[in-house]
Amino acid sequence: MYTFFQTEKYARFTKETPYAFAGHSSIGVGGIAAAAFSPTTEEETVALITALEQDGVPFHVLGNLTNVLPADGVSKRVVVSMKKLRGVQKNGNLLSVRAGTTAGALLAECKRLRLSGAEFLTGIPCTVGGALYMNAGVGGAYIGKIVESVTALYDGQIITLTQADCGYAYKHSAFMQGGFVILRADLRLSNEKIEIIQDRIRDFDERRKHLPKGKSMGCVFKNPKNAVAGRLIENAGLKGMRVGGAVVSREHANFIINDNHATARDIKKLIALVKNAVFAQYKINLEEEIRYLD
């Protein structure tokens, strides 16, 4: 285990040592990391990442851990948690939103300011940084569509990327290529009556009520072209399939539930079985939208 975090160099940063992934991830599995750092400002974030890179310490940059599968055992990486890098500032119809701001906090500010365009994030348990990373959204509405620009740390420099630079596509962004630490984004929204904003939020909230309860990562697989992943899994007869404590939800087949002290190994094995079964029946390769953590 690393002991670098005990030095004076890292004393200024808020940290948790050790860090248990199972206690923080929405799926409730995973081993431990030597430490998790939680910067509260962009300056702290840049200083921390710079120090880690100079010392050759591998790290994960994480938000709410809602769309990730942490590995079992002891991680060789430390965690940089962005959850305390929060805040929203208005500049005309642009909102400058820090990476650790939750979707719920963003929507609360949108309602207060009478700004519309982000209602599709209703009920998604993500940080804005995580949403920007994976182009989160629902029903054809994705955060990439309302991005004006994203500010990130890359190769030791703070850079600004336009919407085009971000390479947004279905559940994809340029940030997935690695090397980027998202700091904030400017989102372009529009003025709207509060009643209309609240109606839209209620509509998206209703759509999410059918989703399974319990510990999960949300949807595990992307929808293939001209198909729906959950429907393929259901039609292949895989609802209720179990490996150890992990089970394919009977309510929504694209969810895997930690039903009884599942391990990451259980979930990975179940994912492999689902992919193999769907390919055997439909000759379609399902692609995960979740992120695996080592």
PDB file of C-alpha atoms in Angstrom:
ATOM      1  CA  MET A   1       0.000   0.000   0.000  1.00  0.00           C
ATOM      2  CA  TYR A   2       1.165   3.512  -0.753  1.00  0.00           C
ATOM      3  CA  THR A   3       2.501   5.661   2.090  1.00  0.00           C
ATOM      4  CA  PHE A   4       3.093   8.787  -0.011  1.00  0.00           C
ATOM      5  CA  PHE A   5      -0.093  10.371   1.318  1.00  0.00           C
ATOM      6  CA  GLN A   6       1.413  10.537   4.795  1.00  0.00           C
ATOM      7  CA  THR A   7       4.004  13.084   3.652  1.00  0.00           C
ATOM      8  CA  GLU A   8       3.744  16.850   4.123  1.00  0.00           C
ATOM      9  CA  LYS A   9       3.221  17.263   0.384  1.00  0.00           C
ATOM     10  CA  TYR A  10      -0.283  15.801   0.628  1.00  0.00           C
ATOM     11  CA  ALA A  11      -1.223  17.162   4.052  1.00  0.00           C
ATOM     12  CA  ARG A  12      -3.289  20.007   2.537  1.00  0.00           C
ATOM     13  CA  PHE A  13      -5.690  17.670   0.772  1.00  0.00           C
ATOM     14  CA  THR A  14      -8.779  16.180   2.399  1.00  0.00           C
ATOM     15  CA  LYS A  15      -8.450  12.415   2.276  1.00  0.00           C
ATOM     16  CA  GLU A  16      -9.947   9.122   3.399  1.00  0.00           C
ATOM     17  CA  THR A  17      -7.526   6.324   4.251  1.00  0.00           C
ATOM     18  CA  PRO A  18      -8.141   3.570   3.426  1.00  0.00           C
ATOM     19  CA  TYR A  19     -11.001   3.948   0.953  1.00  0.00           C
ATOM     20  CA  ALA A  20     -13.574   1.155   0.633  1.00  0.00           C
ATOM     21  CA  PHE A  21     -15.173   1.078  -2.821  1.00  0.00           C
ATOM     22  CA  ALA A  22     -18.101  -1.034  -1.598  1.00  0.00           C
ATOM     23  CA  GLY A  23     -19.148   1.728   0.775  1.00  0.00           C
ATOM     24  CA  HIS A  24     -19.259   4.345  -1.980  1.00  0.00           C
ATOM     25  CA  SER A  25     -20.310   2.573  -5.193  1.00  0.00           C
ATOM     26  CA  SER A  26     -23.994   2.272  -6.068  1.00  0.00           C
ATOM     27  CA  ILE A  27     -23.577  -1.470  -6.756  1.00  0.00           C
ATOM     28  CA  GLY A  28     -22.037  -1.962  -3.311  1.00  0.00           C
ATOM     29  CA  VAL A  29     -19.036  -4.040  -4.343  1.00  0.00           C
ATOM     30  CA  GLY A  30     -15.291  -3.568  -4.598  1.00  0.00           C
ATOM     31  CA  GLY A  31     -12.141  -3.739  -2.543  1.00  0.00           C
ATOM     32  CA  ILE A  32     -10.070  -0.947  -1.093  1.00  0.00           C
ATOM     33  CA  ALA A  33      -7.706   1.794  -2.222  1.00  0.00           C
ATOM     34  CA  ALA A  34      -4.922   3.220  -0.082  1.00  0.00           C
ATOM     35  CA  ALA A  35      -6.497   6.665  -0.116  1.00  0.00           C
ATOM     36  CA  ALA A  36      -9.153   8.880  -1.644  1.00  0.00           C
ATOM     37  CA  PHE A  37      -8.552  12.612  -2.031  1.00  0.00           C
ATOM     38  CA  SER A  38     -11.401  15.109  -2.250  1.00  0.00           C
ATOM     39  CA  PRO A  39     -10.308  18.492  -3.647  1.00  0.00           C
ATOM     40  CA  THR A  40     -12.766  21.369  -3.135  1.00  0.00           C
ATOM     41  CA  THR A  41     -11.455  23.880  -5.701  1.00  0.00           C
ATOM     42  CA  GLU A  42     -10.056  23.738  -9.208  1.00  0.00           C
ATOM     43  CA  GLU A  43      -6.710  24.942  -7.885  1.00  0.00           C
ATOM     44  CA  GLU A  44      -6.591  22.075  -5.381  1.00  0.00           C
ATOM     45  CA  THR A  45      -7.577  19.606  -8.081  1.00  0.00           C
ATOM     46  CA  VAL A  46      -4.796  20.750 -10.403  1.00  0.00           C
ATOM     47  CA  ALA A  47      -2.235  20.720  -7.572  1.00  0.00           C
ATOM     48  CA  LEU A  48      -3.291  17.228  -6.492  1.00  0.00           C
ATOM     49  CA  ILE A  49      -3.245  15.712  -9.979  1.00  0.00           C
ATOM     50  CA  THR A  50       0.125  17.358 -10.665  1.00  0.00           C
ATOM     51  CA  ALA A  51       1.591  15.915  -7.455  1.00  0.00           C
ATOM     52  CA  LEU A  52       0.262  12.421  -8.170  1.00  0.00           C
ATOM     53  CA  GLU A  53       1.614  12.454 -11.717  1.00  0.00           C
ATOM     54  CA  GLN A  54       5.010  13.754 -10.584  1.00  0.00           C
ATOM     55  CA  ASP A  55       5.214  10.965  -7.997  1.00  0.00           C
ATOM     56  CA  GLY A  56       4.110   8.317 -10.503  1.00  0.00           C
ATOM     57  CA  VAL A  57       1.022   7.393  -8.478  1.00  0.00           C
ATOM     58  CA  PRO A  58      -1.781   5.882 -10.593  1.00  0.00           C
ATOM     59  CA  PHE A  59      -5.276   7.164  -9.812  1.00  0.00           C
ATOM     60  CA  HIS A  60      -8.954   7.035 -10.703  1.00  0.00           C
ATOM     61  CA  VAL A  61     -10.966  10.242 -11.083  1.00  0.00           C
ATOM     62  CA  LEU A  62     -14.484   9.447  -9.865  1.00  0.00           C
ATOM     63  CA  GLY A  63     -17.819  11.098  -9.161  1.00  0.00           C
ATOM     64  CA  ASN A  64     -20.797   9.281  -7.625  1.00  0.00           C
ATOM     65  CA  LEU A  65     -19.586   5.781  -8.631  1.00  0.00           C
ATOM     66  CA  THR A  66     -22.995   5.003 -10.089  1.00  0.00           C
ATOM     67  CA  ASN A  67     -21.972   3.612 -13.468  1.00  0.00           C
ATOM     68  CA  VAL A  68     -18.789   1.807 -12.480  1.00  0.00           C
ATOM     69  CA  LEU A  69     -17.774  -1.663 -11.310  1.00  0.00           C
ATOM     70  CA  PRO A  70     -14.864  -1.563  -8.842  1.00  0.00           C
ATOM     71  CA  ALA A  71     -12.689  -4.654  -8.714  1.00  0.00           C
ATOM     72  CA  ASP A  72     -12.389  -6.893  -5.673  1.00  0.00           C
ATOM     73  CA  GLY A  73      -9.210  -6.848  -3.578  1.00  0.00           C
ATOM     74  CA  VAL A  74      -6.648  -4.102  -3.173  1.00  0.00           C
ATOM     75  CA  SER A  75      -6.458  -1.477  -5.913  1.00  0.00           C
ATOM     76  CA  LYS A  76      -3.086  -0.243  -7.137  1.00  0.00           C
ATOM     77  CA  ARG A  77      -4.650   3.171  -7.720  1.00  0.00           C
ATOM     78  CA  VAL A  78      -5.749   5.920  -5.382  1.00  0.00           C
ATOM     79  CA  VAL A  79      -9.031   7.772  -5.840  1.00  0.00           C
ATOM     80  CA  VAL A  80      -9.514  11.406  -6.716  1.00  0.00           C
ATOM     81  CA  SER A  81     -13.121  12.059  -5.707  1.00  0.00           C
ATOM     82  CA  MET A  82     -14.657  15.081  -7.402  1.00  0.00           C
ATOM     83  CA  LYS A  83     -17.776  15.138  -5.217  1.00  0.00           C
ATOM     84  CA  LYS A  84     -16.654  18.214  -3.256  1.00  0.00           C
ATOM     85  CA  LEU A  85     -15.816  20.264  -6.350  1.00  0.00           C
ATOM     86  CA  ARG A  86     -19.302  21.752  -6.482  1.00  0.00           C
ATOM     87  CA  GLY A  87     -20.924  24.980  -7.583  1.00  0.00           C
ATOM     88  CA  VAL A  88     -23.049  26.653 -10.246  1.00  0.00           C
ATOM     89  CA  GLN A  89     -22.640  30.178 -11.634  1.00  0.00           C
ATOM     90  CA  LYS A  90     -24.926  31.945 -14.127  1.00  0.00           C
ATOM     91  CA  ASN A  91     -23.711  33.986 -17.069  1.00  0.00           C
ATOM     92  CA  GLY A  92     -26.652  34.874 -19.271  1.00  0.00           C
ATOM     93  CA  ASN A  93     -28.198  31.609 -20.456  1.00  0.00           C
ATOM     94  CA  LEU A  94     -24.959  29.780 -19.730  1.00  0.00           C
ATOM     95  CA  LEU A  95     -24.477  27.932 -16.469  1.00  0.00           C
ATOM     96  CA  SER A  96     -20.904  27.244 -15.409  1.00  0.00           C
ATOM     97  CA  VAL A  97     -21.145  23.990 -13.459  1.00  0.00           C
ATOM     98  CA  ARG A  98     -18.298  22.383 -11.548  1.00  0.00           C
ATOM     99  CA  ALA A  99     -17.650  18.703 -12.105  1.00  0.00           C
ATOM    100  CA  GLY A 100     -18.709  17.464  -8.667  1.00  0.00           C
ATOM    101  CA  THR A 101     -22.132  19.125  -8.780  1.00  0.00           C
ATOM    102  CA  THR A 102     -24.868  16.494  -8.706  1.00  0.00           C
ATOM    103  CA  ALA A 103     -27.585  16.364 -11.326  1.00  0.00           C
ATOM    104  CA  GLY A 104     -30.107  17.077  -8.568  1.00  0.00           C
ATOM    105  CA  ALA A 105     -28.260  20.209  -7.439  1.00  0.00           C
ATOM    106  CA  LEU A 106     -27.996  21.407 -11.043  1.00  0.00           C
ATOM    107  CA  LEU A 107     -31.730  20.957 -11.585  1.00  0.00           C
ATOM    108  CA  ALA A 108     -32.547  22.769  -8.353  1.00  0.00           C
ATOM    109  CA  GLU A 109     -30.521  25.737  -9.578  1.00  0.00           C
ATOM    110  CA  CYS A 110     -32.156  25.549 -13.002  1.00  0.00           C
ATOM    111  CA  LYS A 111     -35.581  25.773 -11.371  1.00  0.00           C
ATOM    112  CA  ARG A 112     -34.502  28.705  -9.236  1.00  0.00           C
ATOM    113  CA  LEU A 113     -33.161  30.547 -12.272  1.00  0.00           C
ATOM    114  CA  ARG A 114     -36.049  29.491 -14.565  1.00  0.00           C
ATOM    115  CA  LEU A 115     -33.699  27.821 -17.030  1.00  0.00           C
ATOM    116  CA  SER A 116     -34.720  24.781 -19.081  1.00  0.00           C
ATOM    117  CA  GLY A 117     -32.868  22.136 -21.044  1.00  0.00           C
ATOM    118  CA  ALA A 118     -31.395  19.846 -18.393  1.00  0.00           C
ATOM    119  CA  GLU A 119     -34.637  18.234 -17.168  1.00  0.00           C
ATOM    120  CA  PHE A 120     -33.676  14.880 -18.723  1.00  0.00           C
ATOM    121  CA  LEU A 121     -31.102  14.483 -15.918  1.00  0.00           C
ATOM    122  CA  THR A 122     -33.955  14.089 -13.428  1.00  0.00           C
ATOM    123  CA  GLY A 123     -33.339  11.107 -11.168  1.00  0.00           C
ATOM    124  CA  ILE A 124     -29.977  10.191 -12.681  1.00  0.00           C
ATOM    125  CA  PRO A 125     -27.659   9.756  -9.668  1.00  0.00           C
ATOM    126  CA  CYS A 126     -24.610  11.292 -11.303  1.00  0.00           C
ATOM    127  CA  THR A 127     -22.250  14.195 -10.961  1.00  0.00           C
ATOM    128  CA  VAL A 128     -21.997  16.599 -13.877  1.00  0.00           C
ATOM    129  CA  GLY A 129     -18.417  15.447 -14.489  1.00  0.00           C
ATOM    130  CA  GLY A 130     -19.563  11.843 -14.783  1.00  0.00           C
ATOM    131  CA  ALA A 131     -22.416  12.862 -17.058  1.00  0.00           C
ATOM    132  CA  LEU A 132     -20.009  14.779 -19.312  1.00  0.00           C
ATOM    133  CA  TYR A 133     -17.622  11.823 -19.397  1.00  0.00           C
ATOM    134  CA  MET A 134     -20.197   9.307 -20.590  1.00  0.00           C
ATOM    135  CA  ASN A 135     -22.658  11.694 -22.310  1.00  0.00           C
ATOM    136  CA  ALA A 136     -25.427  10.763 -19.913  1.00  0.00           C
ATOM    137  CA  GLY A 137     -29.035  11.132 -20.898  1.00  0.00           C
ATOM    138  CA  VAL A 138     -32.281   9.397 -21.692  1.00  0.00           C
ATOM    139  CA  GLY A 139     -34.770   9.181 -24.534  1.00  0.00           C
ATOM    140  CA  GLY A 140     -32.565  10.890 -27.081  1.00  0.00           C
ATOM    141  CA  ALA A 141     -31.720  13.817 -24.784  1.00  0.00           C
ATOM    142  CA  TYR A 142     -28.051  13.863 -23.749  1.00  0.00           C
ATOM    143  CA  ILE A 143     -25.878  16.312 -21.883  1.00  0.00           C
ATOM    144  CA  GLY A 144     -23.572  16.660 -24.893  1.00  0.00           C
ATOM    145  CA  LYS A 145     -26.382  18.475 -26.710  1.00  0.00           C
ATOM    146  CA  ILE A 146     -26.444  21.331 -24.177  1.00  0.00           C
ATOM    147  CA  VAL A 147     -22.674  21.675 -23.749  1.00  0.00           C
ATOM    148  CA  GLU A 148     -21.199  24.995 -24.811  1.00  0.00           C
ATOM    149  CA  SER A 149     -17.693  24.129 -23.602  1.00  0.00           C
ATOM    150  CA  VAL A 150     -15.841  21.937 -21.117  1.00  0.00           C
ATOM    151  CA  THR A 151     -12.804  22.996 -19.092  1.00  0.00           C
ATOM    152  CA  ALA A 152     -10.422  20.157 -18.258  1.00  0.00           C
ATOM    153  CA  LEU A 153      -6.909  19.422 -17.096  1.00  0.00           C
ATOM    154  CA  TYR A 154      -4.926  17.654 -19.806  1.00  0.00           C
ATOM    155  CA  ASP A 155      -1.196  16.946 -19.909  1.00  0.00           C
ATOM    156  CA  GLY A 156      -0.569  19.429 -17.125  1.00  0.00           C
ATOM    157  CA  GLN A 157      -2.489  22.248 -18.813  1.00  0.00           C
ATOM    158  CA  ILE A 158      -5.987  23.642 -18.275  1.00  0.00           C
ATOM    159  CA  ILE A 159      -7.718  23.600 -21.644  1.00  0.00           C
ATOM    160  CA  THR A 160     -11.175  24.526 -22.937  1.00  0.00           C
ATOM    161  CA  LEU A 161     -12.939  22.190 -25.350  1.00  0.00           C
ATOM    162  CA  THR A 162     -15.837  23.241 -27.540  1.00  0.00           C
ATOM    163  CA  GLN A 163     -18.843  20.995 -27.951  1.00  0.00           C
ATOM    164  CA  ALA A 164     -17.329  19.696 -31.207  1.00  0.00           C
ATOM    165  CA  ASP A 165     -14.003  18.998 -29.484  1.00  0.00           C
ATOM    166  CA  CYS A 166     -15.783  16.774 -26.951  1.00  0.00           C
ATOM    167  CA  GLY A 167     -16.630  14.210 -29.622  1.00  0.00           C
ATOM    168  CA  TYR A 168     -20.072  13.447 -28.266  1.00  0.00           C
ATOM    169  CA  ALA A 169     -22.005  10.492 -29.594  1.00  0.00           C
ATOM    170  CA  TYR A 170     -24.327   7.917 -28.057  1.00  0.00           C
ATOM    171  CA  LYS A 171     -22.887   7.112 -24.599  1.00  0.00           C
ATOM    172  CA  HIS A 172     -19.479   8.307 -25.822  1.00  0.00           C
ATOM    173  CA  SER A 173     -17.126  11.272 -25.514  1.00  0.00           C
ATOM    174  CA  ALA A 174     -13.529  12.185 -26.275  1.00  0.00           C
ATOM    175  CA  PHE A 175     -12.881  12.089 -22.524  1.00  0.00           C
ATOM    176  CA  MET A 176     -13.090   8.290 -22.608  1.00  0.00           C
ATOM    177  CA  GLN A 177      -9.777   8.210 -24.477  1.00  0.00           C
ATOM    178  CA  GLY A 178      -8.113   9.024 -21.159  1.00  0.00           C
ATOM    179  CA  GLY A 179      -5.856  11.756 -19.869  1.00  0.00           C
ATOM    180  CA  PHE A 180      -8.605  14.308 -19.180  1.00  0.00           C
ATOM    181  CA  VAL A 181      -9.714  15.511 -15.761  1.00  0.00           C
ATOM    182  CA  ILE A 182     -12.967  17.407 -16.214  1.00  0.00           C
ATOM    183  CA  LEU A 183     -13.159  20.504 -14.018  1.00  0.00           C
ATOM    184  CA  ARG A 184     -16.318  22.283 -15.152  1.00  0.00           C
ATOM    185  CA  ALA A 185     -18.661  22.853 -18.071  1.00  0.00           C
ATOM    186  CA  ASP A 186     -20.635  25.728 -19.500  1.00  0.00           C
ATOM    187  CA  LEU A 187     -24.132  24.522 -20.345  1.00  0.00           C
ATOM    188  CA  ARG A 188     -26.408  26.426 -22.720  1.00  0.00           C
ATOM    189  CA  LEU A 189     -29.991  26.534 -21.450  1.00  0.00           C
ATOM    190  CA  SER A 190     -33.086  28.587 -22.281  1.00  0.00           C
ATOM    191  CA  ASN A 191     -35.460  30.743 -20.275  1.00  0.00           C
ATOM    192  CA  GLU A 192     -38.744  29.079 -19.432  1.00  0.00           C
ATOM    193  CA  LYS A 193     -41.720  29.382 -17.091  1.00  0.00           C
ATOM    194  CA  ILE A 194     -41.254  27.522 -13.817  1.00  0.00           C
ATOM    195  CA  GLU A 195     -44.512  25.612 -14.350  1.00  0.00           C
ATOM    196  CA  ILE A 196     -43.237  24.166 -17.640  1.00  0.00           C
ATOM    197  CA  ILE A 197     -39.872  23.235 -16.100  1.00  0.00           C
ATOM    198  CA  GLN A 198     -41.620  21.484 -13.209  1.00  0.00           C
ATOM    199  CA  ASP A 199     -43.930  19.611 -15.611  1.00  0.00           C
ATOM    200  CA  ARG A 200     -40.925  18.377 -17.589  1.00  0.00           C
ATOM    201  CA  ILE A 201     -39.158  17.270 -14.426  1.00  0.00           C
ATOM    202  CA  ARG A 202     -42.267  15.394 -13.283  1.00  0.00           C
ATOM    203  CA  ASP A 203     -42.492  13.707 -16.681  1.00  0.00           C
ATOM    204  CA  PHE A 204     -38.918  12.439 -16.522  1.00  0.00           C
ATOM    205  CA  ASP A 205     -39.420  11.437 -12.892  1.00  0.00           C
ATOM    206  CA  GLU A 206     -42.437   9.327 -13.877  1.00  0.00           C
ATOM    207  CA  ARG A 207     -40.392   7.574 -16.552  1.00  0.00           C
ATOM    208  CA  ARG A 208     -37.846   6.475 -13.955  1.00  0.00           C
ATOM    209  CA  LYS A 209     -40.329   5.070 -11.448  1.00  0.00           C
ATOM    210  CA  HIS A 210     -40.394   1.706 -13.212  1.00  0.00           C
ATOM    211  CA  LEU A 211     -36.651   1.210 -12.808  1.00  0.00           C
ATOM    212  CA  PRO A 212     -35.521  -1.504 -10.382  1.00  0.00           C
ATOM    213  CA  LYS A 213     -34.790  -0.708  -6.778  1.00  0.00           C
ATOM    214  CA  GLY A 214     -31.736  -2.061  -5.009  1.00  0.00           C
ATOM    215  CA  LYS A 215     -28.007  -1.846  -5.538  1.00  0.00           C
ATOM    216  CA  SER A 216     -27.120  -1.558  -9.225  1.00  0.00           C
ATOM    217  CA  MET A 217     -25.037   0.370 -11.746  1.00  0.00           C
ATOM    218  CA  GLY A 218     -28.027   1.466 -13.786  1.00  0.00           C
ATOM    219  CA  CYS A 219     -28.122   0.094 -17.324  1.00  0.00           C
ATOM    220  CA  VAL A 220     -25.199  -2.243 -17.917  1.00  0.00           C
ATOM    221  CA  PHE A 221     -25.253  -2.333 -21.734  1.00  0.00           C
ATOM    222  CA  LYS A 222     -25.608   0.216 -24.500  1.00  0.00           C
ATOM    223  CA  ASN A 223     -28.490  -0.262 -26.896  1.00  0.00           C
ATOM    224  CA  PRO A 224     -27.219  -1.802 -30.153  1.00  0.00           C
ATOM    225  CA  LYS A 225     -28.199  -0.162 -33.423  1.00  0.00           C
ATOM    226  CA  ASN A 226     -31.894  -0.791 -34.130  1.00  0.00           C
ATOM    227  CA  ALA A 227     -32.339  -2.823 -30.947  1.00  0.00           C
ATOM    228  CA  VAL A 228     -32.899  -2.441 -27.209  1.00  0.00           C
ATOM    229  CA  ALA A 229     -30.438  -4.230 -24.956  1.00  0.00           C
ATOM    230  CA  GLY A 230     -32.935  -4.944 -22.181  1.00  0.00           C
ATOM    231  CA  ARG A 231     -35.410  -6.462 -24.638  1.00  0.00           C
ATOM    232  CA  LEU A 232     -32.744  -8.710 -26.167  1.00  0.00           C
ATOM    233  CA  ILE A 233     -31.734  -9.935 -22.722  1.00  0.00           C
ATOM    234  CA  GLU A 234     -35.359 -10.512 -21.694  1.00  0.00           C
ATOM    235  CA  ASN A 235     -36.266 -12.331 -24.915  1.00  0.00           C
ATOM    236  CA  ALA A 236     -33.233 -14.559 -24.445  1.00  0.00           C
ATOM    237  CA  GLY A 237     -34.845 -15.725 -21.206  1.00  0.00           C
ATOM    238  CA  LEU A 238     -32.178 -14.278 -18.954  1.00  0.00           C
ATOM    239  CA  LYS A 239     -34.277 -12.399 -16.399  1.00  0.00           C
ATOM    240  CA  GLY A 240     -33.476 -13.815 -12.988  1.00  0.00           C
ATOM    241  CA  MET A 241     -30.198 -15.410 -14.116  1.00  0.00           C
ATOM    242  CA  ARG A 242     -27.883 -15.472 -11.129  1.00  0.00           C
ATOM    243  CA  VAL A 243     -24.190 -15.843 -10.354  1.00  0.00           C
ATOM    244  CA  GLY A 244     -23.502 -15.797  -6.641  1.00  0.00           C
ATOM    245  CA  GLY A 245     -25.097 -12.658  -5.213  1.00  0.00           C
ATOM    246  CA  ALA A 246     -25.557 -10.995  -8.613  1.00  0.00           C
ATOM    247  CA  VAL A 247     -28.828 -11.349 -10.526  1.00  0.00           C
ATOM    248  CA  VAL A 248     -30.345 -10.021 -13.762  1.00  0.00           C
ATOM    249  CA  SER A 249     -33.300  -7.910 -12.651  1.00  0.00           C
ATOM    250  CA  ARG A 250     -36.762  -9.314 -13.296  1.00  0.00           C
ATOM    251  CA  GLU A 251     -38.097  -5.753 -13.612  1.00  0.00           C
ATOM    252  CA  HIS A 252     -35.605  -4.449 -16.190  1.00  0.00           C
ATOM    253  CA  ALA A 253     -33.273  -6.942 -17.859  1.00  0.00           C
ATOM    254  CA  ASN A 254     -30.536  -4.364 -18.522  1.00  0.00           C
ATOM    255  CA  PHE A 255     -29.985  -4.011 -14.764  1.00  0.00           C
ATOM    256  CA  ILE A 256     -27.835  -6.321 -12.663  1.00  0.00           C
ATOM    257  CA  ILE A 257     -28.701  -6.223  -8.976  1.00  0.00           C
ATOM    258  CA  ASN A 258     -26.417  -6.909  -6.037  1.00  0.00           C
ATOM    259  CA  ASP A 259     -28.984  -9.144  -4.392  1.00  0.00           C
ATOM    260  CA  ASN A 260     -26.964 -10.903  -1.720  1.00  0.00           C
ATOM    261  CA  HIS A 261     -23.387  -9.813  -1.024  1.00  0.00           C
ATOM    262  CA  ALA A 262     -22.270 -10.044  -4.641  1.00  0.00           C
ATOM    263  CA  THR A 263     -18.638  -9.637  -5.585  1.00  0.00           C
ATOM    264  CA  ALA A 264     -17.223  -7.913  -8.630  1.00  0.00           C
ATOM    265  CA  ARG A 265     -16.218 -11.358  -9.851  1.00  0.00           C
ATOM    266  CA  ASP A 266     -19.872 -12.520  -9.651  1.00  0.00           C
ATOM    267  CA  ILE A 267     -21.016  -9.509 -11.664  1.00  0.00           C
ATOM    268  CA  LYS A 268     -18.304  -9.841 -14.310  1.00  0.00           C
ATOM    269  CA  LYS A 269     -19.138 -13.520 -14.777  1.00  0.00           C
ATOM    270  CA  LEU A 270     -22.840 -12.724 -15.087  1.00  0.00           C
ATOM    271  CA  ILE A 271     -22.125  -9.988 -17.638  1.00  0.00           C
ATOM    272  CA  ALA A 272     -20.087 -12.467 -19.704  1.00  0.00           C
ATOM    273  CA  LEU A 273     -22.889 -15.055 -19.573  1.00  0.00           C
ATOM    274  CA  VAL A 274     -25.466 -12.492 -20.704  1.00  0.00           C
ATOM    275  CA  LYS A 275     -23.287 -11.318 -23.587  1.00  0.00           C
ATOM    276  CA  ASN A 276     -22.626 -14.894 -24.726  1.00  0.00           C
ATOM    277  CA  ALA A 277     -26.311 -15.847 -24.547  1.00  0.00           C
ATOM    278  CA  VAL A 278     -27.461 -12.791 -26.504  1.00  0.00           C
ATOM    279  CA  PHE A 279     -24.812 -13.341 -29.163  1.00  0.00           C
ATOM    280  CA  ALA A 280     -25.707 -17.027 -29.465  1.00  0.00           C
ATOM    281  CA  GLN A 281     -29.367 -16.162 -30.087  1.00  0.00           C
ATOM    282  CA  TYR A 282     -29.154 -12.898 -32.033  1.00  0.00           C
ATOM    283  CA  LYS A 283     -25.551 -12.634 -33.265  1.00  0.00           C
ATOM    284  CA  ILE A 284     -25.381  -9.228 -31.582  1.00  0.00           C
ATOM    285  CA  ASN A 285     -22.422  -8.207 -29.448  1.00  0.00           C
ATOM    286  CA  LEU A 286     -23.644  -6.247 -26.449  1.00  0.00           C
ATOM    287  CA  GLU A 287     -21.266  -3.491 -25.371  1.00  0.00           C
ATOM    288  CA  GLU A 288     -21.048  -2.365 -21.774  1.00  0.00           C
ATOM    289  CA  GLU A 289     -21.730   1.263 -20.916  1.00  0.00           C
ATOM    290  CA  ILE A 290     -20.402   0.750 -17.384  1.00  0.00           C
ATOM    291  CA  ARG A 291     -16.765   1.473 -16.595  1.00  0.00           C
ATOM    292  CA  TYR A 292     -14.550  -1.191 -15.026  1.00  0.00           C
ATOM    293  CA  LEU A 293     -12.171  -0.059 -12.286  1.00  0.00           C
ATOM    294  CA  ASP A 294      -8.962  -1.970 -11.567  1.00  0.00           C
TER     295      ASP A 294
END
